[in-house]
Amino acid sequence: MAQDDYHHGNLRQALLDAGEKLLEAEGVEGLSMRALARATGVSHAAPYRHFADKAELLAALAARGFARLAEALGAVAAAQLDDPQREYLVACRRYIELGMEAPAMYRLMFGQQQPGVGDQPELAEAGHAAFDALLGAMARGRAAGTLGNVSTEAQAMAVWSMVHGITELAISGRLAPCWQSPLEVLAFGERMCALLLSGLGGAKAGN
Amino acid sequence: MAQDDYHHGNLRQALLDAGEKLLEAEGVEGLSMRALARATGVSHAAPYRHFADKAELLAALAARGFARLAEALGAVAAAQLDDPQREYLVACRRYIELGMEAPAMYRLMFGQQQPGVGDQPELAEAGHAAFDALLGAMARGRAAGTLGNVSTEAQAMAVWSMVHGITELAISGRLAPCWQSPLEVLAFGERMCALLLSGLGGAKAGN
DNA sequence: AAAAAATGTTGACGCTGTCTACATGAAAAA
DNA sequence: TTTTTCATGTAGACAGCGTCAACATTTTTT
């Protein structure tokens, strides 16, 4: 159970922990299999006992990111704010905030093509969970009556597109000409999401 | 002037041409300096006479992408549609369309941190030109009166965030649960941009 | 206690980005 | 025209990377 200097005990988790740390410290281009092996004090080929290749490790890392996102959005829901519209806005804000706090991780999460069904089920599921959390916040937040002819899922996609776009642009520094501080960006994001919610009820058609 | 088997003549452009081709064919991970040298029939170190390192070449490639985007949006404006609001929507649609047509290039364009002033002036300028084209379409498209207390630039950022988010999610296949075909995605994008335009006049505050 | 499975190590391979030293051709200076 | 200089090519080396095969050690199962 203690480390016996040969078998590590829980290398898989250790690799992911080190990976997360290295990811934000050095960026995704500094995240190598061998660096991870070094960071966990293990030989350079040892990680391959736990991940078939680098892509699989990155997928597992991205899945962690999605899990964290889902968790954060879930925490907002659990906070039981009195106003569901306020809850929705806080969720959107939290989404953007998380992306700005861990930009390399955020990029990694969306960097790969969405994994097919059989491909990376862990990642796909984690991504879905995060999306569902956002969808839930939106569904509760919008005026209860305004379902219109637009599916809830489509409305959630609209919100997702908005917060994703803002997060990505913020990360790459392209929002800086208008809003320098993270707080300003968050305020902008919140306004946009509010606008979206009020507009989503009627104006859209199809699906 | 003809190729003398030693001096290539215009290696820089040839490298960028080959790079663009290779980018969409193999993805960004298949785009190596040496592969580019091979593709242009030149030794592996020759590219370094024209680009200090790989990052510089990628930046030049991304600048090309932005130039193409600006050009496409400019073409929409030049088409002189009678209805400026229609022109705005067509521009948004075209933006998303371009990203979906050349996903690897689109990702590359936004993959790096926005270059600082002295860093990659060519890239920065190309990016600005593209943004300005989008801004112009929006400014003409919105009801002439509704300036409100929101700056034109901030409104353009909102539109940019929207189309960028949609494009990125579409590229990564995450819109597929709702809209399978590119045409459906484009229709969705157009609806969202219309919604944004109508909402931007009044609801937003700040900056 | 023996066999099997899981998990580690070592060493190799080809590929990559990039550097240095050298070669060649074109343009500028003499 | 000849010579020098400069831009641009080549060859070869280096370290780091992902990955594989062969082997070692520990744990688990029989």
Coordinates of C-alpha atoms (C1' of nucleotides) in Angstrom, one line a residue:
Chain A
M1 CA 0.0 0.0 0.0
A2 CA 2.8 2.3 0.8
Q3 CA 5.0 3.0 -2.1
D4 CA 7.3 0.1 -2.6
D5 CA 9.6 2.0 -4.9
Y6 CA 8.6 -0.3 -7.7
H7 CA 4.9 -0.4 -8.0
H8 CA 3.6 3.1 -7.7
G9 CA 0.2 2.3 -6.3
N10 CA -2.0 4.7 -8.2
L11 CA 0.0 6.0 -11.1
R12 CA -3.0 6.7 -13.2
Q13 CA -4.4 9.3 -10.9
A14 CA -1.0 10.7 -10.2
L15 CA -0.4 11.2 -13.9
L16 CA -3.7 13.0 -14.2
D17 CA -3.0 15.2 -11.2
A18 CA 0.5 16.0 -12.5
G19 CA -1.0 16.6 -16.0
E20 CA -3.5 19.1 -14.7
K21 CA -0.8 21.0 -12.9
L22 CA 1.6 20.9 -15.9
L23 CA -1.2 21.9 -18.2
E24 CA -1.8 25.3 -16.7
A25 CA 1.9 25.8 -15.8
E26 CA 3.4 25.1 -19.2
G27 CA 0.5 25.0 -21.6
V28 CA -0.6 22.1 -23.6
E29 CA 2.5 22.1 -25.7
G30 CA 4.6 21.5 -22.6
L31 CA 2.6 18.6 -21.6
S32 CA 4.5 15.5 -22.7
M33 CA 4.3 11.9 -21.8
R34 CA 7.9 12.0 -20.7
A35 CA 7.5 15.1 -18.6
L36 CA 4.5 13.5 -16.9
A37 CA 6.6 10.4 -16.2
R38 CA 9.4 12.6 -14.8
A39 CA 6.9 14.6 -12.6
T40 CA 5.5 11.4 -11.1
G41 CA 9.0 9.9 -10.6
V42 CA 8.5 7.0 -12.9
S43 CA 10.2 5.7 -16.1
H44 CA 9.3 7.2 -19.4
A45 CA 7.3 4.2 -20.6
A46 CA 5.4 3.6 -17.4
P47 CA 2.4 5.9 -18.4
Y48 CA 1.7 3.5 -21.3
R49 CA 0.5 0.9 -18.8
H50 CA -2.4 3.2 -18.0
F51 CA -3.0 5.1 -21.3
A52 CA -2.8 3.6 -24.7
D53 CA -1.4 6.8 -26.1
K54 CA -1.1 10.5 -25.5
A55 CA -4.5 11.1 -27.0
E56 CA -6.1 8.9 -24.4
L57 CA -4.4 10.6 -21.6
L58 CA -5.5 14.0 -22.9
A59 CA -9.0 12.7 -23.2
A60 CA -9.0 11.6 -19.6
L61 CA -7.7 15.0 -18.6
A62 CA -10.4 16.8 -20.6
A63 CA -13.0 14.6 -19.0
R64 CA -11.8 15.8 -15.7
G65 CA -12.2 19.4 -16.9
F66 CA -15.8 18.7 -17.9
A67 CA -16.5 17.0 -14.6
R68 CA -15.2 20.1 -12.8
L69 CA -17.4 22.3 -15.0
A70 CA -20.4 20.2 -14.3
E71 CA -19.7 20.2 -10.6
A72 CA -19.3 24.0 -10.6
L73 CA -22.6 24.5 -12.4
G74 CA -24.2 22.0 -10.1
A75 CA -23.0 23.9 -7.1
V76 CA -24.7 27.0 -8.4
A77 CA -27.9 25.1 -8.8
A78 CA -27.5 23.6 -5.3
A79 CA -27.1 27.0 -3.8
Q80 CA -30.8 27.4 -4.1
L81 CA -31.0 31.0 -5.0
D82 CA -34.5 32.3 -4.7
D83 CA -34.6 33.6 -8.2
P84 CA -34.1 31.0 -10.9
Q85 CA -33.3 33.6 -13.5
R86 CA -30.5 34.9 -11.2
E87 CA -29.3 31.3 -10.8
Y88 CA -29.1 31.0 -14.6
L89 CA -27.0 34.1 -14.8
V90 CA -24.7 33.0 -12.1
A91 CA -24.3 29.7 -13.8
C92 CA -23.3 31.5 -17.1
R93 CA -20.9 33.7 -15.2
R94 CA -19.4 30.7 -13.4
Y95 CA -18.9 29.0 -16.8
I96 CA -16.9 31.8 -18.2
E97 CA -15.0 32.3 -15.0
L98 CA -13.9 28.7 -14.9
G99 CA -12.6 28.9 -18.5
M100 CA -10.7 32.1 -17.7
E101 CA -9.2 30.5 -14.6
A102 CA -7.9 27.5 -16.4
P103 CA -7.5 28.5 -20.0
A104 CA -5.3 25.6 -21.1
M105 CA -7.6 23.1 -19.7
Y106 CA -10.6 24.8 -21.3
R107 CA -8.9 24.8 -24.6
L108 CA -8.0 21.1 -24.2
M109 CA -11.6 20.3 -23.4
F110 CA -12.8 21.6 -26.8
G111 CA -9.6 20.9 -28.7
Q112 CA -10.4 17.5 -29.9
Q113 CA -13.3 16.5 -32.2
Q114 CA -16.1 15.4 -30.1
P115 CA -15.5 11.7 -29.4
G116 CA -17.8 9.3 -31.1
V117 CA -19.9 6.8 -29.2
G118 CA -17.3 4.1 -28.9
D119 CA -14.4 6.3 -29.0
Q120 CA -13.9 8.0 -25.7
P121 CA -17.1 7.3 -23.7
E122 CA -15.7 8.8 -20.5
L123 CA -15.1 12.1 -22.2
A124 CA -18.4 12.1 -24.0
E125 CA -20.3 11.4 -20.9
A126 CA -18.5 14.1 -18.9
G127 CA -19.2 16.6 -21.7
H128 CA -22.8 15.7 -21.7
A129 CA -23.1 16.1 -18.0
A130 CA -21.6 19.6 -18.2
F131 CA -24.0 20.5 -21.0
D132 CA -26.9 19.2 -19.0
A133 CA -26.1 21.3 -16.1
L134 CA -26.1 24.4 -18.2
L135 CA -29.3 23.3 -19.9
G136 CA -30.9 22.8 -16.5
A137 CA -30.0 26.3 -15.3
M138 CA -31.4 27.8 -18.5
A139 CA -34.6 25.8 -18.4
R140 CA -35.3 26.9 -14.9
G141 CA -34.2 30.4 -15.6
R142 CA -36.4 31.2 -18.5
A143 CA -39.9 32.3 -17.9
A144 CA -41.8 29.1 -17.3
G145 CA -44.3 29.7 -20.0
T146 CA -42.1 30.6 -23.0
L147 CA -41.5 27.2 -24.6
G148 CA -42.5 28.3 -28.0
N149 CA -41.6 26.1 -30.9
V150 CA -38.0 25.9 -29.9
S151 CA -36.8 22.8 -28.1
T152 CA -35.1 23.3 -24.8
E153 CA -32.0 21.6 -26.1
A154 CA -31.8 24.1 -29.0
Q155 CA -32.1 27.0 -26.6
A156 CA -29.4 25.5 -24.4
M157 CA -27.2 25.2 -27.5
A158 CA -27.7 28.9 -28.0
V159 CA -26.6 29.7 -24.5
W160 CA -23.7 27.4 -24.8
S161 CA -22.6 29.0 -28.0
M162 CA -22.7 32.4 -26.4
V163 CA -20.8 31.5 -23.2
H164 CA -18.3 29.4 -25.2
G165 CA -17.6 32.1 -27.6
I166 CA -17.1 34.7 -24.9
T167 CA -14.9 32.3 -23.0
E168 CA -12.7 31.5 -26.0
L169 CA -12.3 35.1 -27.0
A170 CA -11.6 36.2 -23.5
I171 CA -8.9 33.4 -23.2
S172 CA -7.2 34.5 -26.4
G173 CA -7.2 38.1 -25.2
R174 CA -9.4 39.3 -28.0
L175 CA -11.9 40.9 -25.7
A176 CA -9.3 43.1 -24.2
P177 CA -9.9 46.1 -26.4
C178 CA -13.3 46.4 -24.8
W179 CA -12.9 44.8 -21.4
Q180 CA -9.6 44.5 -19.7
S181 CA -10.4 42.9 -16.3
P182 CA -11.9 39.5 -15.8
L183 CA -14.7 41.2 -13.9
E184 CA -15.6 43.3 -16.8
V185 CA -15.7 40.3 -19.1
L186 CA -17.9 38.5 -16.6
A187 CA -20.3 41.5 -16.5
F188 CA -20.4 41.5 -20.3
G189 CA -21.1 37.8 -20.4
E190 CA -23.9 38.1 -17.9
R191 CA -25.6 40.9 -19.9
M192 CA -25.3 38.8 -23.0
C193 CA -26.8 35.8 -21.4
A194 CA -29.6 37.8 -20.0
L195 CA -30.3 39.2 -23.4
L196 CA -30.3 35.7 -24.8
L197 CA -32.7 34.4 -22.3
S198 CA -35.2 37.2 -22.8
G199 CA -35.0 36.8 -26.6
L200 CA -35.0 33.0 -26.8
G201 CA -38.6 32.6 -26.0
G202 CA -40.2 34.0 -29.1
A203 CA -37.9 35.1 -31.8
K204 CA -36.4 31.8 -32.8
A205 CA -38.0 29.2 -35.1
G206 CA -37.2 25.7 -36.1
N207 CA -36.2 22.7 -34.1
Chain B
M1 CA 13.7 33.5 -62.6
A2 CA 12.9 29.9 -63.5
Q3 CA 13.8 27.5 -60.8
D4 CA 17.5 26.9 -60.9
D5 CA 17.2 23.8 -58.8
Y6 CA 19.0 25.6 -56.1
H7 CA 17.3 28.9 -55.3
H8 CA 13.7 28.2 -55.2
G9 CA 12.5 31.6 -56.2
N10 CA 9.6 32.1 -53.8
L11 CA 9.9 29.6 -51.1
R12 CA 8.1 31.6 -48.5
Q13 CA 4.8 31.7 -50.5
A14 CA 5.3 28.1 -51.5
L15 CA 5.6 27.1 -47.9
L16 CA 2.5 28.9 -46.9
D17 CA 0.6 27.4 -49.9
A18 CA 1.7 23.9 -48.9
G19 CA 1.0 24.7 -45.3
E20 CA -2.6 25.6 -46.0
K21 CA -3.1 22.5 -48.0
L22 CA -1.4 20.2 -45.5
L23 CA -3.3 21.9 -42.7
E24 CA -6.7 20.9 -43.9
A25 CA -5.5 17.5 -45.2
E26 CA -3.7 16.3 -42.1
G27 CA -4.8 18.6 -39.3
V28 CA -2.5 20.9 -37.4
E29 CA -0.7 18.0 -35.8
G30 CA 0.4 16.8 -39.2
L31 CA 1.8 20.1 -40.1
S32 CA 5.5 19.9 -39.5
M33 CA 8.4 22.1 -40.7
R34 CA 10.0 19.1 -42.3
A35 CA 6.8 17.9 -44.0
L36 CA 6.5 21.4 -45.4
A37 CA 10.1 21.3 -46.6
R38 CA 9.4 17.9 -48.2
A39 CA 6.2 19.2 -49.9
T40 CA 8.1 22.1 -51.4
G41 CA 11.0 19.9 -52.4
V42 CA 13.6 21.6 -50.3
S43 CA 15.9 20.6 -47.5
H44 CA 14.6 20.3 -44.0
A45 CA 16.4 23.5 -42.8
A46 CA 15.5 25.7 -45.7
P47 CA 12.2 27.0 -44.2
Y48 CA 14.2 28.6 -41.4
R49 CA 15.6 31.1 -43.9
H50 CA 12.0 32.5 -44.1
F51 CA 10.6 31.8 -40.7
A52 CA 12.4 32.1 -37.4
D53 CA 10.6 29.1 -36.0
K54 CA 7.4 27.1 -36.4
A55 CA 5.4 29.6 -34.4
E56 CA 6.2 32.3 -36.9
L57 CA 5.1 30.2 -39.8
L58 CA 1.9 29.2 -38.1
A59 CA 1.3 32.9 -37.3
A60 CA 1.7 33.8 -41.0
L61 CA -0.6 31.0 -41.9
A62 CA -3.2 32.2 -39.4
A63 CA -2.8 35.7 -40.8
R64 CA -3.7 34.3 -44.2
G65 CA -6.8 32.8 -42.7
F66 CA -7.9 36.1 -41.2
A67 CA -7.2 37.8 -44.5
R68 CA -9.5 35.3 -46.2
L69 CA -12.2 35.9 -43.7
A70 CA -11.9 39.7 -44.0
E71 CA -12.1 39.3 -47.8
A72 CA -15.2 37.1 -47.6
L73 CA -17.0 39.5 -45.3
G74 CA -15.9 42.3 -47.5
A75 CA -17.4 40.6 -50.5
V76 CA -20.7 40.4 -48.7
A77 CA -20.6 44.1 -48.1
A78 CA -19.6 44.8 -51.7
A79 CA -22.5 42.7 -53.0
Q80 CA -24.6 45.7 -52.1
L81 CA -27.7 44.0 -50.9
D82 CA -30.6 46.4 -50.6
D83 CA -31.3 45.5 -47.0
P84 CA -28.4 46.2 -44.6
Q85 CA -29.9 44.0 -42.0
R86 CA -30.0 41.2 -44.5
E87 CA -26.3 42.0 -45.3
Y88 CA -25.4 41.7 -41.7
L89 CA -27.1 38.3 -41.5
V90 CA -25.4 37.1 -44.6
A91 CA -22.1 38.2 -43.2
C92 CA -22.7 36.2 -40.0
R93 CA -23.7 33.2 -42.0
R94 CA -20.6 33.5 -44.2
Y95 CA -18.4 33.7 -41.1
I96 CA -19.7 30.5 -39.7
E97 CA -19.6 28.8 -43.1
L98 CA -16.0 29.7 -43.6
G99 CA -15.1 28.2 -40.3
M100 CA -16.9 25.0 -41.1
E101 CA -15.2 24.7 -44.5
A102 CA -11.7 25.1 -43.1
P103 CA -11.9 23.9 -39.5
A104 CA -8.2 23.3 -39.0
M105 CA -7.4 26.8 -40.3
Y106 CA -10.1 28.4 -38.2
R107 CA -8.8 26.6 -35.1
L108 CA -5.3 27.8 -35.9
M109 CA -6.4 31.3 -36.2
F110 CA -7.7 31.4 -32.7
G111 CA -5.3 28.9 -31.3
Q112 CA -2.6 31.2 -30.2
Q113 CA -2.8 34.0 -27.7
Q114 CA -3.5 37.2 -29.4
P115 CA -0.2 38.5 -30.5
G116 CA 1.0 41.6 -28.7
V117 CA 1.8 44.8 -30.4
G118 CA 5.4 44.0 -31.3
D119 CA 4.9 40.3 -31.4
Q120 CA 3.3 39.4 -34.7
P121 CA 2.1 42.6 -36.3
E122 CA 1.0 40.9 -39.5
L123 CA -1.3 38.5 -37.6
A124 CA -2.6 41.2 -35.3
E125 CA -3.4 43.4 -38.3
A126 CA -5.1 40.7 -40.2
G127 CA -7.2 39.8 -37.2
H128 CA -8.2 43.4 -36.8
A129 CA -9.2 43.7 -40.4
A130 CA -11.5 40.7 -40.1
F131 CA -13.1 42.0 -36.9
D132 CA -13.6 45.4 -38.5
A133 CA -15.4 43.8 -41.4
L134 CA -17.8 42.1 -39.1
L135 CA -18.2 45.3 -37.1
G136 CA -19.1 47.2 -40.2
A137 CA -21.7 44.7 -41.2
M138 CA -23.3 44.9 -37.8
A139 CA -23.1 48.7 -37.6
R140 CA -24.9 49.0 -40.9
G141 CA -27.4 46.3 -40.1
R142 CA -28.6 47.5 -36.8
A143 CA -31.5 50.0 -36.8
A144 CA -29.8 53.3 -37.4
G145 CA -31.1 54.9 -34.3
T146 CA -30.4 52.4 -31.6
L147 CA -27.0 53.3 -30.4
G148 CA -27.9 53.5 -26.8
N149 CA -25.2 53.6 -24.3
V150 CA -23.3 50.7 -25.8
S151 CA -20.3 51.3 -27.9
T152 CA -20.4 49.9 -31.5
E153 CA -17.2 48.0 -30.7
A154 CA -18.8 46.3 -27.7
Q155 CA -21.8 45.4 -29.8
A156 CA -19.5 43.9 -32.4
M157 CA -17.8 41.9 -29.7
A158 CA -21.1 40.5 -28.8
V159 CA -21.8 39.4 -32.3
W160 CA -18.3 38.1 -32.7
S161 CA -18.6 36.0 -29.5
M162 CA -21.8 34.5 -30.8
V163 CA -20.6 33.5 -34.3
H164 CA -17.3 32.4 -32.8
G165 CA -19.0 30.2 -30.3
I166 CA -21.3 28.7 -32.9
T167 CA -18.5 28.1 -35.3
E168 CA -16.3 26.4 -32.7
L169 CA -19.0 24.2 -31.4
A170 CA -20.0 23.3 -34.9
I171 CA -16.4 22.4 -35.8
S172 CA -16.1 20.2 -32.8
G173 CA -19.3 18.4 -33.6
R174 CA -21.1 19.5 -30.5
L175 CA -24.0 21.0 -32.3
A176 CA -24.7 17.8 -34.0
P177 CA -27.3 16.6 -31.5
C178 CA -29.5 19.5 -32.6
W179 CA -28.4 20.2 -36.2
Q180 CA -26.8 17.7 -38.3
S181 CA -26.3 19.4 -41.6
P182 CA -24.2 22.5 -42.2
L183 CA -27.2 24.2 -43.6
E184 CA -29.1 23.7 -40.4
V185 CA -26.3 25.0 -38.4
L186 CA -26.1 28.1 -40.6
A187 CA -29.8 28.7 -40.2
F188 CA -29.4 28.4 -36.4
G189 CA -26.6 30.9 -36.6
E190 CA -28.6 33.3 -38.6
R191 CA -31.5 33.2 -36.2
M192 CA -29.2 33.8 -33.3
C193 CA -27.5 36.8 -34.9
A194 CA -30.9 38.2 -35.8
L195 CA -31.9 37.9 -32.2
L196 CA -28.7 39.5 -31.1
L197 CA -29.1 42.5 -33.4
S198 CA -32.7 43.2 -32.2
G199 CA -31.7 42.8 -28.6
L200 CA -28.4 44.8 -28.7
G201 CA -30.0 48.2 -29.0
G202 CA -31.5 48.6 -25.6
A203 CA -30.9 45.8 -23.1
K204 CA -27.2 46.2 -22.7
A205 CA -25.5 48.6 -20.4
G206 CA -21.9 49.5 -19.7
N207 CA -19.1 50.4 -22.0
Chain C
dA1 C1' 4.3 -23.1 -4.0
dA2 C1' 3.6 -22.2 -8.8
dA3 C1' 1.5 -19.8 -12.4
dA4 C1' -0.5 -15.8 -14.2
dA5 C1' -1.3 -11.1 -14.5
dA6 C1' -0.4 -6.3 -13.5
dT7 C1' 2.8 -2.9 -13.5
dG8 C1' 7.2 -1.3 -13.5
dT9 C1' 12.3 -0.5 -16.3
dT10 C1' 15.6 -0.2 -20.2
dG11 C1' 16.8 0.6 -24.6
dA12 C1' 15.7 1.3 -29.2
dC13 C1' 13.4 3.5 -33.4
dG14 C1' 11.9 7.3 -36.3
dC15 C1' 10.2 11.8 -36.2
dT16 C1' 10.4 16.5 -34.8
dG17 C1' 12.3 21.5 -34.1
dT18 C1' 16.3 23.9 -34.4
dC19 C1' 21.3 25.0 -34.5
dT20 C1' 25.9 25.3 -36.9
dA21 C1' 28.9 24.9 -40.7
dC22 C1' 29.2 25.0 -45.4
dA23 C1' 27.8 25.6 -50.5
dT24 C1' 25.8 28.1 -54.2
dG25 C1' 23.7 31.5 -56.9
dA26 C1' 22.4 36.5 -57.5
dA27 C1' 23.1 41.3 -56.8
dA28 C1' 26.2 45.1 -55.7
dA29 C1' 30.7 47.1 -55.8
dA30 C1' 35.1 47.5 -57.7
Chain D
dT1 C1' 34.1 42.4 -66.2
dT2 C1' 35.7 40.8 -62.0
dT3 C1' 35.1 40.5 -57.2
dT4 C1' 32.9 40.8 -53.1
dT5 C1' 28.8 40.4 -50.4
dC6 C1' 24.5 38.8 -49.3
dA7 C1' 20.5 35.9 -49.7
dT8 C1' 19.2 31.5 -49.8
dG9 C1' 20.0 26.9 -50.3
dT10 C1' 22.2 21.9 -48.2
dA11 C1' 24.2 18.5 -44.8
dG12 C1' 24.8 17.0 -40.4
dA13 C1' 24.2 17.1 -35.6
dC14 C1' 21.6 17.4 -31.2
dA15 C1' 18.1 16.8 -27.7
dG16 C1' 13.3 15.8 -26.9
dC17 C1' 9.3 13.5 -28.3
dG18 C1' 5.7 9.3 -28.9
dT19 C1' 5.8 4.7 -29.0
dC20 C1' 7.2 -0.2 -29.1
dA21 C1' 9.6 -4.6 -27.7
dA22 C1' 12.0 -7.1 -24.3
dC23 C1' 12.8 -7.8 -19.7
dA24 C1' 12.1 -7.3 -14.3
dT25 C1' 9.5 -7.3 -10.3
dT26 C1' 5.6 -7.4 -7.6
dT27 C1' 0.8 -8.9 -6.7
dT28 C1' -2.9 -11.9 -7.3
dT29 C1' -4.8 -16.2 -8.5
dT30 C1' -4.7 -21.0 -8.6

